[in-house]
XYZ file of C-alpha atoms in Angstrom:
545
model
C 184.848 135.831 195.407
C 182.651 135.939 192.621
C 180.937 139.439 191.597
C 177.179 138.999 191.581
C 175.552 139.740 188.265
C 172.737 141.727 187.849
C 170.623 142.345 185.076
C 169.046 145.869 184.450
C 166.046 146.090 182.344
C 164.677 149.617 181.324
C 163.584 151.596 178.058
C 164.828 154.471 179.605
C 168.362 155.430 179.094
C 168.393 157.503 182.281
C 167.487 154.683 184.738
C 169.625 152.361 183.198
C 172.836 154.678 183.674
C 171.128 155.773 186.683
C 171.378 152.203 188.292
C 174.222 150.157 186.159
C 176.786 153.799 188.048
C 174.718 153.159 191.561
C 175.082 149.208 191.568
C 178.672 149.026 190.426
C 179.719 151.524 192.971
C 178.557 148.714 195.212
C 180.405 145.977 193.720
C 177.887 144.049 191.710
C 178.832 143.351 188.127
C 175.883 145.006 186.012
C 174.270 144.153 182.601
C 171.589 146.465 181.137
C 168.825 145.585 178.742
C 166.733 148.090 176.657
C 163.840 146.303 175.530
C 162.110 143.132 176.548
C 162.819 140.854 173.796
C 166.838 141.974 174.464
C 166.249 141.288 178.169
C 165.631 137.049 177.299
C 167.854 137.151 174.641
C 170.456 137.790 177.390
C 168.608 136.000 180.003
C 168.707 132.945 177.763
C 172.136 132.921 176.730
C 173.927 134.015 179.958
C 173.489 133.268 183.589
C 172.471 136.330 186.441
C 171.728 136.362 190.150
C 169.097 138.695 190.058
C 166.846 140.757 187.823
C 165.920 144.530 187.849
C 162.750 144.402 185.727
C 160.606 147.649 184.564
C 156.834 147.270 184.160
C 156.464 149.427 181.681
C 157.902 148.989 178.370
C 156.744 149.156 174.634
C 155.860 146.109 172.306
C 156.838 143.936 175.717
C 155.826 144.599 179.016
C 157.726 143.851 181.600
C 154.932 141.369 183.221
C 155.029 139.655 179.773
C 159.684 138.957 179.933
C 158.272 137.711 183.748
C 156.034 135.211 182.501
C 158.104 134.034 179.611
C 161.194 134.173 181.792
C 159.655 131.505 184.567
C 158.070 129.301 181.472
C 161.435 128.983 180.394
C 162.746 127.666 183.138
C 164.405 130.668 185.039
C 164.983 131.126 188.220
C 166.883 133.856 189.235
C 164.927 136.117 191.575
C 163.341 138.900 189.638
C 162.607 142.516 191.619
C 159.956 144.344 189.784
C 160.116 148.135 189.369
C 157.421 150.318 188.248
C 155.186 153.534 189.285
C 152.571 150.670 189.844
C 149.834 152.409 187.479
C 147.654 149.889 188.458
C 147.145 148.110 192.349
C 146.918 145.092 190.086
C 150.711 145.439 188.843
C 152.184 144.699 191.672
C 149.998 141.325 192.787
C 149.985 140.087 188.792
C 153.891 140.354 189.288
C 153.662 138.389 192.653
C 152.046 135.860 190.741
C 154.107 135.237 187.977
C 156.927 134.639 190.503
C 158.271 138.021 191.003
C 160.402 138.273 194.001
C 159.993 141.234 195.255
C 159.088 145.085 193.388
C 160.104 148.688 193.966
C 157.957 151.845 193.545
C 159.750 154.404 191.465
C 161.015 156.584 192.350
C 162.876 154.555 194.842
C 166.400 155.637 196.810
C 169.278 153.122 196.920
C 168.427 152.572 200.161
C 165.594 150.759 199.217
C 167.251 149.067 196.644
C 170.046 147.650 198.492
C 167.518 146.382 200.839
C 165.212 144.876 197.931
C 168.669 143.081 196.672
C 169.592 141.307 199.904
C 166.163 140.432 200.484
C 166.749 138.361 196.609
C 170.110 137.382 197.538
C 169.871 136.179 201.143
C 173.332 135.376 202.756
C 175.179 136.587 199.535
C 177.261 139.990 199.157
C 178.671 141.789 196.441
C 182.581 141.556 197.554
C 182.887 145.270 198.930
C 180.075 144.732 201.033
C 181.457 141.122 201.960
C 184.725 142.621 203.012
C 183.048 145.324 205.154
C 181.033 143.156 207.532
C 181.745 143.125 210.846
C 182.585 140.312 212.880
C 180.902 141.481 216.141
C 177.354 140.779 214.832
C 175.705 138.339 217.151
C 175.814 135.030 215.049
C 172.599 134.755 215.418
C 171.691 137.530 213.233
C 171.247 136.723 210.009
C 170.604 139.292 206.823
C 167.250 138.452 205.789
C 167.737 141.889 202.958
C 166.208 144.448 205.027
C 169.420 146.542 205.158
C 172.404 146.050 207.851
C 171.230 144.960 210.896
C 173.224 145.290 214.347
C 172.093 142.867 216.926
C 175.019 143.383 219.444
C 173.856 141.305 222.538
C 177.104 141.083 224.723
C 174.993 143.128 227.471
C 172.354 140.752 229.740
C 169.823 143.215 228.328
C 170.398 142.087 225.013
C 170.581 139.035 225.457
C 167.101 138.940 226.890
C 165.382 141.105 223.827
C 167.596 138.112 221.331
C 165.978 135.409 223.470
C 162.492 137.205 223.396
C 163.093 137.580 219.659
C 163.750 133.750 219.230
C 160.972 132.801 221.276
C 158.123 134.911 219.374
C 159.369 134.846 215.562
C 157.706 132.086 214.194
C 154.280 133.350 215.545
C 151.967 135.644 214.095
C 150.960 137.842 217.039
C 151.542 141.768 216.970
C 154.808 142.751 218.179
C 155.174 146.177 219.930
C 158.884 147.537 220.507
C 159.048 150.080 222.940
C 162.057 152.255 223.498
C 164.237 155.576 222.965
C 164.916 156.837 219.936
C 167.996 155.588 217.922
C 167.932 152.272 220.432
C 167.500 149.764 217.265
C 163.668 149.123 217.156
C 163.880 148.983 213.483
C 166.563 146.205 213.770
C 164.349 144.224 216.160
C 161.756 144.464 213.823
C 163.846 142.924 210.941
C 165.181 140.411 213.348
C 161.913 139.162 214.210
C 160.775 139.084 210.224
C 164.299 137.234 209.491
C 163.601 134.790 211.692
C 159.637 134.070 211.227
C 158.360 131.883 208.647
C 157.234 134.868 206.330
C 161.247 135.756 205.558
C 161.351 135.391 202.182
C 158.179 137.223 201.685
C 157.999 141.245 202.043
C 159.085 143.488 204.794
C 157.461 146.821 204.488
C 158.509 149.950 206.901
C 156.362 153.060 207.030
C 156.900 155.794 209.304
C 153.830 157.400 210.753
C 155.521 159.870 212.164
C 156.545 161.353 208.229
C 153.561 161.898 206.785
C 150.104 163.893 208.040
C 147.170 161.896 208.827
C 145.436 161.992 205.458
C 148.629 160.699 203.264
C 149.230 158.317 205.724
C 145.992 156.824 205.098
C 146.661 157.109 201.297
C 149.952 155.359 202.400
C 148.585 152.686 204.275
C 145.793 152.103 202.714
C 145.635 152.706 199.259
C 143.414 154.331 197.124
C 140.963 154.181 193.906
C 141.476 156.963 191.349
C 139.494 159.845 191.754
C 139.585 159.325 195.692
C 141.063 162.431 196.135
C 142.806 165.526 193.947
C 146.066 163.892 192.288
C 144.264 160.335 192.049
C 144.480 159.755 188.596
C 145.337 156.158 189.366
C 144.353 153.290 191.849
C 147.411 152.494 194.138
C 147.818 149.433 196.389
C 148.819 150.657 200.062
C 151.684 148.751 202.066
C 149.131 146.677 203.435
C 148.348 145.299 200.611
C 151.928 144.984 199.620
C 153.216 143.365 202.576
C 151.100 140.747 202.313
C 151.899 137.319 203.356
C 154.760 139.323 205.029
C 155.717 141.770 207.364
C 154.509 145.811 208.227
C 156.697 147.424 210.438
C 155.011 150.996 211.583
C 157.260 153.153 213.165
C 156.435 155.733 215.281
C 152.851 154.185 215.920
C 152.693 157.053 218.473
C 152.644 159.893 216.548
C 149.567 158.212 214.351
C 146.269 160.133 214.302
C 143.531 158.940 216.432
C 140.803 158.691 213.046
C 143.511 156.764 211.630
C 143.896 154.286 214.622
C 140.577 152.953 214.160
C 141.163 152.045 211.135
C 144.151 149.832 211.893
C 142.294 148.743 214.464
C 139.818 147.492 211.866
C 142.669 145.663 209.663
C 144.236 143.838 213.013
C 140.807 142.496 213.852
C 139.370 141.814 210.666
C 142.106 141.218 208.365
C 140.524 143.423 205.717
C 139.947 147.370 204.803
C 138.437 149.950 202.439
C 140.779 151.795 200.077
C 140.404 155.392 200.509
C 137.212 155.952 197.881
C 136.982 152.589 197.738
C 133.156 150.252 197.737
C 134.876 146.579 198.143
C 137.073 145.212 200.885
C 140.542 144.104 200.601
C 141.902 141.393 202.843
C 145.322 141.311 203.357
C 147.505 138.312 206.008
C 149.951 140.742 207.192
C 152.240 140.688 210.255
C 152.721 143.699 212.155
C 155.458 144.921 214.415
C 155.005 148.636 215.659
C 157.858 150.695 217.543
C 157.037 154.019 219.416
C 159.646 156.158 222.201
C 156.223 157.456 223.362
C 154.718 156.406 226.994
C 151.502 154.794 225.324
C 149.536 154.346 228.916
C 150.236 158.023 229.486
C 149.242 159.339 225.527
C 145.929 156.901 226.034
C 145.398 159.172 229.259
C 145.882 162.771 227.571
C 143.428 160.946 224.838
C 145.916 160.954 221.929
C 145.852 156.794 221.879
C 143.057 154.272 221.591
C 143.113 152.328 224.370
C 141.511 148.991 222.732
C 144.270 149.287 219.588
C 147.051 149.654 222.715
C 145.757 146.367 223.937
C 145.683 144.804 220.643
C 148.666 146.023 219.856
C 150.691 145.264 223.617
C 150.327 141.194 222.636
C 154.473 140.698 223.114
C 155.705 143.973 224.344
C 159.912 144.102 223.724
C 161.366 146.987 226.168
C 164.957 147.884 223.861
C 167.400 149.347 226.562
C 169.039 152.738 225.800
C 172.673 152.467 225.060
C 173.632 154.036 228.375
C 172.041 150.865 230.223
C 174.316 148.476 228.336
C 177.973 149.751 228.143
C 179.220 146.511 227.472
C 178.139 147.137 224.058
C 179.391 150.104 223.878
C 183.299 149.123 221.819
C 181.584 145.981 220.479
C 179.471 148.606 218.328
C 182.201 151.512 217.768
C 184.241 148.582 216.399
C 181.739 148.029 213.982
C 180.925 151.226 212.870
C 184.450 151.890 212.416
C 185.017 148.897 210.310
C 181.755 149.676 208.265
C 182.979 153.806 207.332
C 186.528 153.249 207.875
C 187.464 151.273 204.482
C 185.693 154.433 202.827
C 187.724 157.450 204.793
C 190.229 155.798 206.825
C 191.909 152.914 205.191
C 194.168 150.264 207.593
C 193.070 152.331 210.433
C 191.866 148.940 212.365
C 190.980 150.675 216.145
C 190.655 153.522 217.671
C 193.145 155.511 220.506
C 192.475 154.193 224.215
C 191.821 158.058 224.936
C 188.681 157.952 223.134
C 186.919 154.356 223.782
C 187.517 155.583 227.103
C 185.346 158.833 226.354
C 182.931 156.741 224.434
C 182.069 154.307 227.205
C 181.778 157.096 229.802
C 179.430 159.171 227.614
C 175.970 158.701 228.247
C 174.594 158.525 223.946
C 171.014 160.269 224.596
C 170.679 159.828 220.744
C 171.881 155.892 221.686
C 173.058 153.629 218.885
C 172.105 156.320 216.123
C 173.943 158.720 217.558
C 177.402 156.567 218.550
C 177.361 155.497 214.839
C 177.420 159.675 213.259
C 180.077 160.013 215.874
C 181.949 157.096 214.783
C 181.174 158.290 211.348
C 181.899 161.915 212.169
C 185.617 160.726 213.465
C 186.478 158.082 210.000
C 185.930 161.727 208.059
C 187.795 164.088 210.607
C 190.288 161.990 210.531
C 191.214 164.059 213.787
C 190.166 161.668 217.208
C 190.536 165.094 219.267
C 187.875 166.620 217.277
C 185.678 164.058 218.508
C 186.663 164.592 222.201
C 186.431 168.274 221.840
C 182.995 167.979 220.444
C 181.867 165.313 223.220
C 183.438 167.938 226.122
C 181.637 170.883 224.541
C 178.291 169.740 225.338
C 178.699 169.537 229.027
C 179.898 166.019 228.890
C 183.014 165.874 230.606
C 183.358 166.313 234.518
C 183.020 169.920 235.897
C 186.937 170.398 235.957
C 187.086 170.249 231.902
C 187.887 173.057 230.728
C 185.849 175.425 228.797
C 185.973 175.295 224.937
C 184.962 177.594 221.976
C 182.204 177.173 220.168
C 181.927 173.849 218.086
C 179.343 172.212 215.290
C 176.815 170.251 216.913
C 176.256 167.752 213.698
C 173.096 168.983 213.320
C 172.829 172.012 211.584
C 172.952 174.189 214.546
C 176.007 175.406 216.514
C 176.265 175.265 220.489
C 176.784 178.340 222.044
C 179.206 178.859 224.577
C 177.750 178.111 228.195
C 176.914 181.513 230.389
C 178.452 181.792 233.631
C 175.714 180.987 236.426
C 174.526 183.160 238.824
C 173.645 182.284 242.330
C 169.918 182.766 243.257
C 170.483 184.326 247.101
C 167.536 183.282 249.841
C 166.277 186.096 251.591
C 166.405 185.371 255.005
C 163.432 183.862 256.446
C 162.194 184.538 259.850
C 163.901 181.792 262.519
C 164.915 180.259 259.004
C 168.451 179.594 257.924
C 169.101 178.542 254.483
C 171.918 177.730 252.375
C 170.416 176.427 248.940
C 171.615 178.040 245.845
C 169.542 178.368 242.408
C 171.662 178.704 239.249
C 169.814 181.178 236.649
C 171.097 182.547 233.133
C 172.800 186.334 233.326
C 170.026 188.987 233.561
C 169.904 191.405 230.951
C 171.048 194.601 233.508
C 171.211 195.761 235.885
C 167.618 195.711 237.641
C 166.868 195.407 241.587
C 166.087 191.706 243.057
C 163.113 189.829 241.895
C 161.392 187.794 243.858
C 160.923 184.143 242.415
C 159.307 182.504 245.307
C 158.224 183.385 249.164
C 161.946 183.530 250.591
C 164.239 183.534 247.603
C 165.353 186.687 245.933
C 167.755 186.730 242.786
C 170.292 189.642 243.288
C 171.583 189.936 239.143
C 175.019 190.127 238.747
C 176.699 192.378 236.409
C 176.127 191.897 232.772
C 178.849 192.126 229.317
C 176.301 191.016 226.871
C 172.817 190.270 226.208
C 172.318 186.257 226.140
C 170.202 185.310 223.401
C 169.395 182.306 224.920
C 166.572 183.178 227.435
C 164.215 185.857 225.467
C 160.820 186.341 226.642
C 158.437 183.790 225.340
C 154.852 184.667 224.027
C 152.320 183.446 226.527
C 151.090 180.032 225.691
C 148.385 179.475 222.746
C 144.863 180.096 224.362
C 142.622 177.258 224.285
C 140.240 176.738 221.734
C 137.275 176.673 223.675
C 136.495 178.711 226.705
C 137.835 177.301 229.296
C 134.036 177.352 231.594
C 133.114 175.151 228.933
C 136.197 172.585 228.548
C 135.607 169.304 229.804
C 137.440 167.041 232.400
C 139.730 165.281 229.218
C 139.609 168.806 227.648
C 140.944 170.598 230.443
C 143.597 167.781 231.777
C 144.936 167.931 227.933
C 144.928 171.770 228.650
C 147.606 171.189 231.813
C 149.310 168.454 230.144
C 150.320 170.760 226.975
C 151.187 173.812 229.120
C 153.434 171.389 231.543
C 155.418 170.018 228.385
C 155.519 173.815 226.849
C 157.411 174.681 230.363
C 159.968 171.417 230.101
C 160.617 172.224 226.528
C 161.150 175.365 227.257
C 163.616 175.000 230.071
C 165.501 172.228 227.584
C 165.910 174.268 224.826
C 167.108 176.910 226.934
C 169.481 174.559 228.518
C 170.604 172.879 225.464
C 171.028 176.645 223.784
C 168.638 175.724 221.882
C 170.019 172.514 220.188
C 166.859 171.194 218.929
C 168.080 167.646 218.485
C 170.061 167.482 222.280
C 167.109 168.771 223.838
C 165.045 166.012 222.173
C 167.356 163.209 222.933
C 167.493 164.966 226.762
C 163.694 164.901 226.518
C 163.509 161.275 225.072
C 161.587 162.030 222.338
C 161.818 162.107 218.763
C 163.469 165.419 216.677
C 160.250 165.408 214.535
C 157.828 165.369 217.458
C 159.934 167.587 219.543
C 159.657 170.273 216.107
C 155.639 169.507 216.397
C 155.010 170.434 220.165
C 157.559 173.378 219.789
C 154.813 174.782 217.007
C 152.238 173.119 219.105
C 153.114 175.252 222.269
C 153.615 178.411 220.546
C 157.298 178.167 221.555
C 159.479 180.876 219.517
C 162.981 180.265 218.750
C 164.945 183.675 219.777
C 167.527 183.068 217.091
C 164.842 183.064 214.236
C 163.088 186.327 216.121
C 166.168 188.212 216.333
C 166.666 188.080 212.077
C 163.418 190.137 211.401
């Protein structure tokens, strides 16, 4: 197979190195051009697939090799990259027949993805030779990264068919669904297939930045808007036009900010932030959210008319526990995509652990099945992976106990405490046998009543569990509560009822942050925001001051 050539043109010595060492890592065949009048030179005596092209430049802009480049006849596509100085940059490159651009800085994440949105079907030849056969054959890559559509489950089937059915039209697509369950796949499925693939596919995650960047973000701005704006800056709106907008996490948006996008799906058209003119913008847009949004438009944290406008074709993804079948269909795939890098010939894995893998239930779903796959190709060691999968509670109650293991996350899981039985105290002409499981007390201290009838009688205790400190009372509410409305005060009861489920999770989870929010079906970030939210107080941090 032939290497795909790619043409690097920069003034700057750095970026050049920077990407000729990232792209041939990846198996493309890389050229690299200093000024603009070098760049045609080269582009006129030699042929290239695609075109890394800097704005930016003395004695030859980058917009001018563009325009000269097309005049002459070229063709390959051409990926602009610049800090976009201007909001003009990056619609003047459009113009001239730019492909797609890149903001700098930019991660080779984004790169990768701008490349195989140029390239189509084509693959350098290490990428080529890691693709997995167990992609539905209806997937195609339409450059927005790798994309898993495993459908060998009925449930998948159904989302693929949905998918089919609604690509070509422009309506608002909302994907509902855990987290790590492939929403963001969907979402590139359904651009792939509509009739805006070859234009841009845009992602922005609401839940990543606070209300007021994410306007900035969204948006754009004129310079002087705000501190910092010392330059007008098209938003993703404006850059995904004629394309696709995919906002993640469309849940954990602000409600100011809602109205806004509210604005842009009716209208077509929005104000810059600072800005006196409207821009219109013909922009698809596909939002994904593991929040209940009937139940967040009842606390008031979601506008109900932008749900509606939003909830056009609604596309449930099922978690990975509801669809085992796919369950070695996508191990085999994630094996083949990290193996060639840490495990070379190893083609399958031992019987021992598919078993474990399809009897597991994945609470962090697809995400988290493809870090354990990953976690295994650089352990090397398959009963490192079962130890770690037992050590969270996930093997039958016979297993036996294990030390203490790494949780991937950052944070280690203690060993469980030995329950306690909770003993009724006898009620009159009542006979009771129901038994309460509690954490070890910290002494000994007389029974304590926890409800009319039930008494706990502590047992004995070796150490102090660190797991189930006191917690501050919850954060008192802003207003007095005689003068909290109906919304105000239902708000109230919802926060304090999620501060007493996070609570018990964390406590359950010894305070794994990330199990307790894939127990509690909710994102890591949001999980980190109700935790501050709630006035919640992590015992581990307490004890170090």
């Amino acid at each position: 197979m032939d290497r795909i050539a790619v043409l690097v043109v920069d003034d700057e010595e750095q970026v050049r190195t920077f990407l000729a060492e990232l792209l041939g890592s990846s198996g493309y065949q890389v050229r690299c051009a200093s000024s603009g009048a070098q760049a045609l030179e080269m582009l006129s005596g030699g042929s290239f697939d695609v075109v890394l092209l800097d704005v930016m430049m003395p004695e030859m802009s980058g917009l001018d090799v563009l325009r000269r480049y097309r005049a002459s006849g070229g063709g390959a596509p051409v990926i602009v990259l610049s800090a976009l100085s201007g909001a003009d940059d990056a619609m003047r490159a459009m113009k001239l027949g730019a492909s797609d651009y890149l903001s700098k800085p930019f991660g080779g994440d984004e790169l990768e993805d701008a490349l195989a949105r140029a390239l189509g079907n084509r693959l350098p030849a290490k990428q080529a030779a890691a693709s997995a056969p167990v992609i539905s054959p209806a997937t195609k890559d339409d450059g927005g990264g790798e994309r898993i559509l495993i459908s060998h489950s009925p449930a998948m089937r159904r989302v693929r068919a949905l998918v089919e059915r609604i690509a070509d039209t422009d309506v608002p697509v909302l994907l509902l669904g855990e987290s790590g369950t492939g929403k963001e796949v969907i979402a590139r499925e359904v651009h792939a297939r509509s009739n805006r693939r070859n234009r841009p596919f845009i992602k922005v995650n609401c839940a990543a930045l606070p209300g007021e960047l994410l306007e900035s973000e969204l948006f754009g701005h004129e310079r002087g808007a705000f501190t910092g704006a010392t330059a007008e800056k098209p938003g993703k709106f404006e850059l995904a036009d004629q394309g696709t907008i995919f906002l993640d996490e469309i849940g954990e948006m602000a409600i100011r900010l809602q109205a806004k996008l509210l604005q842009v799906l009716q209208d077509e058209e929005f104000f810059r932030v600072g800005g006196k003119k409207s821009v219109r913008v013909d922009s698809r847009v596909v939002v994904a959210t593991n929040r209940d949004l009937e139940r967040e438009i009842e606390l008031g944290n979601f506008r109900e008319d932008l749900f509606y406008r939003l909830n056009v074709v609604a596309i449930r993804l099922p978690a990975l526990r509801e669809r085992p079948e796919d369950v070695v269909p996508l191990t085999d795939h994630f094996l083949k995509k990290y193996g060639r890098g840490f495990m070379s010939g190893v083609a399958e894995l031992p019987p021992e652990v598919l078993r474990a893998f399809t009897e597991y239930e994945w609470p962090g779903n697809v995400r988290e099945l493809e870090n354990m796959v990953r976690r295994l190709c650089v352990l090397k060691d398959a009963t490192l992976v079962l130890d770690e999968l037992r050590a969270g509670g996930r093997t039958p109650a016979s297993a036996p106990s294990l030390p203490t293991s790494y949780a991937g996350d950052g944070e280690v899981d203690a060993p469980a405490p030995t329950p306690r039985a909770v003993t009724p105290a006898p009620l009159a002409g009542v006979a009771s046998s129901v038994q309460v499981l509690e954490m070890p007390a910290r002494g000994n201290t007389p029974p304590v009543e926890l409800s009319p009838g039930y008494a706990v009688t502590p047992a004995p205790v070796r150490y102090a569990n660190p797991f189930d400190a006191p917690q501050p009372p919850p954060p008192p509410p802003s207003v007095p509560e005689a003068e909290m409305s109906l919304k105000e005060i239902g708000k109230r009861a919802a926060m304090l009822a999620e501060r007493e489920a996070i609570l018990a999770m964390l406590q359950r989870t010894a305070w794994n942050k990330r199990r307790a929010a894939g127990k509690l079906r909710i994102s890591y970030k949001a999980l980190l925001y109700k935790i501050k939210e709630c006035g919640i107080i992590d015992p581990r941090a307490a004890a170090e001051f």
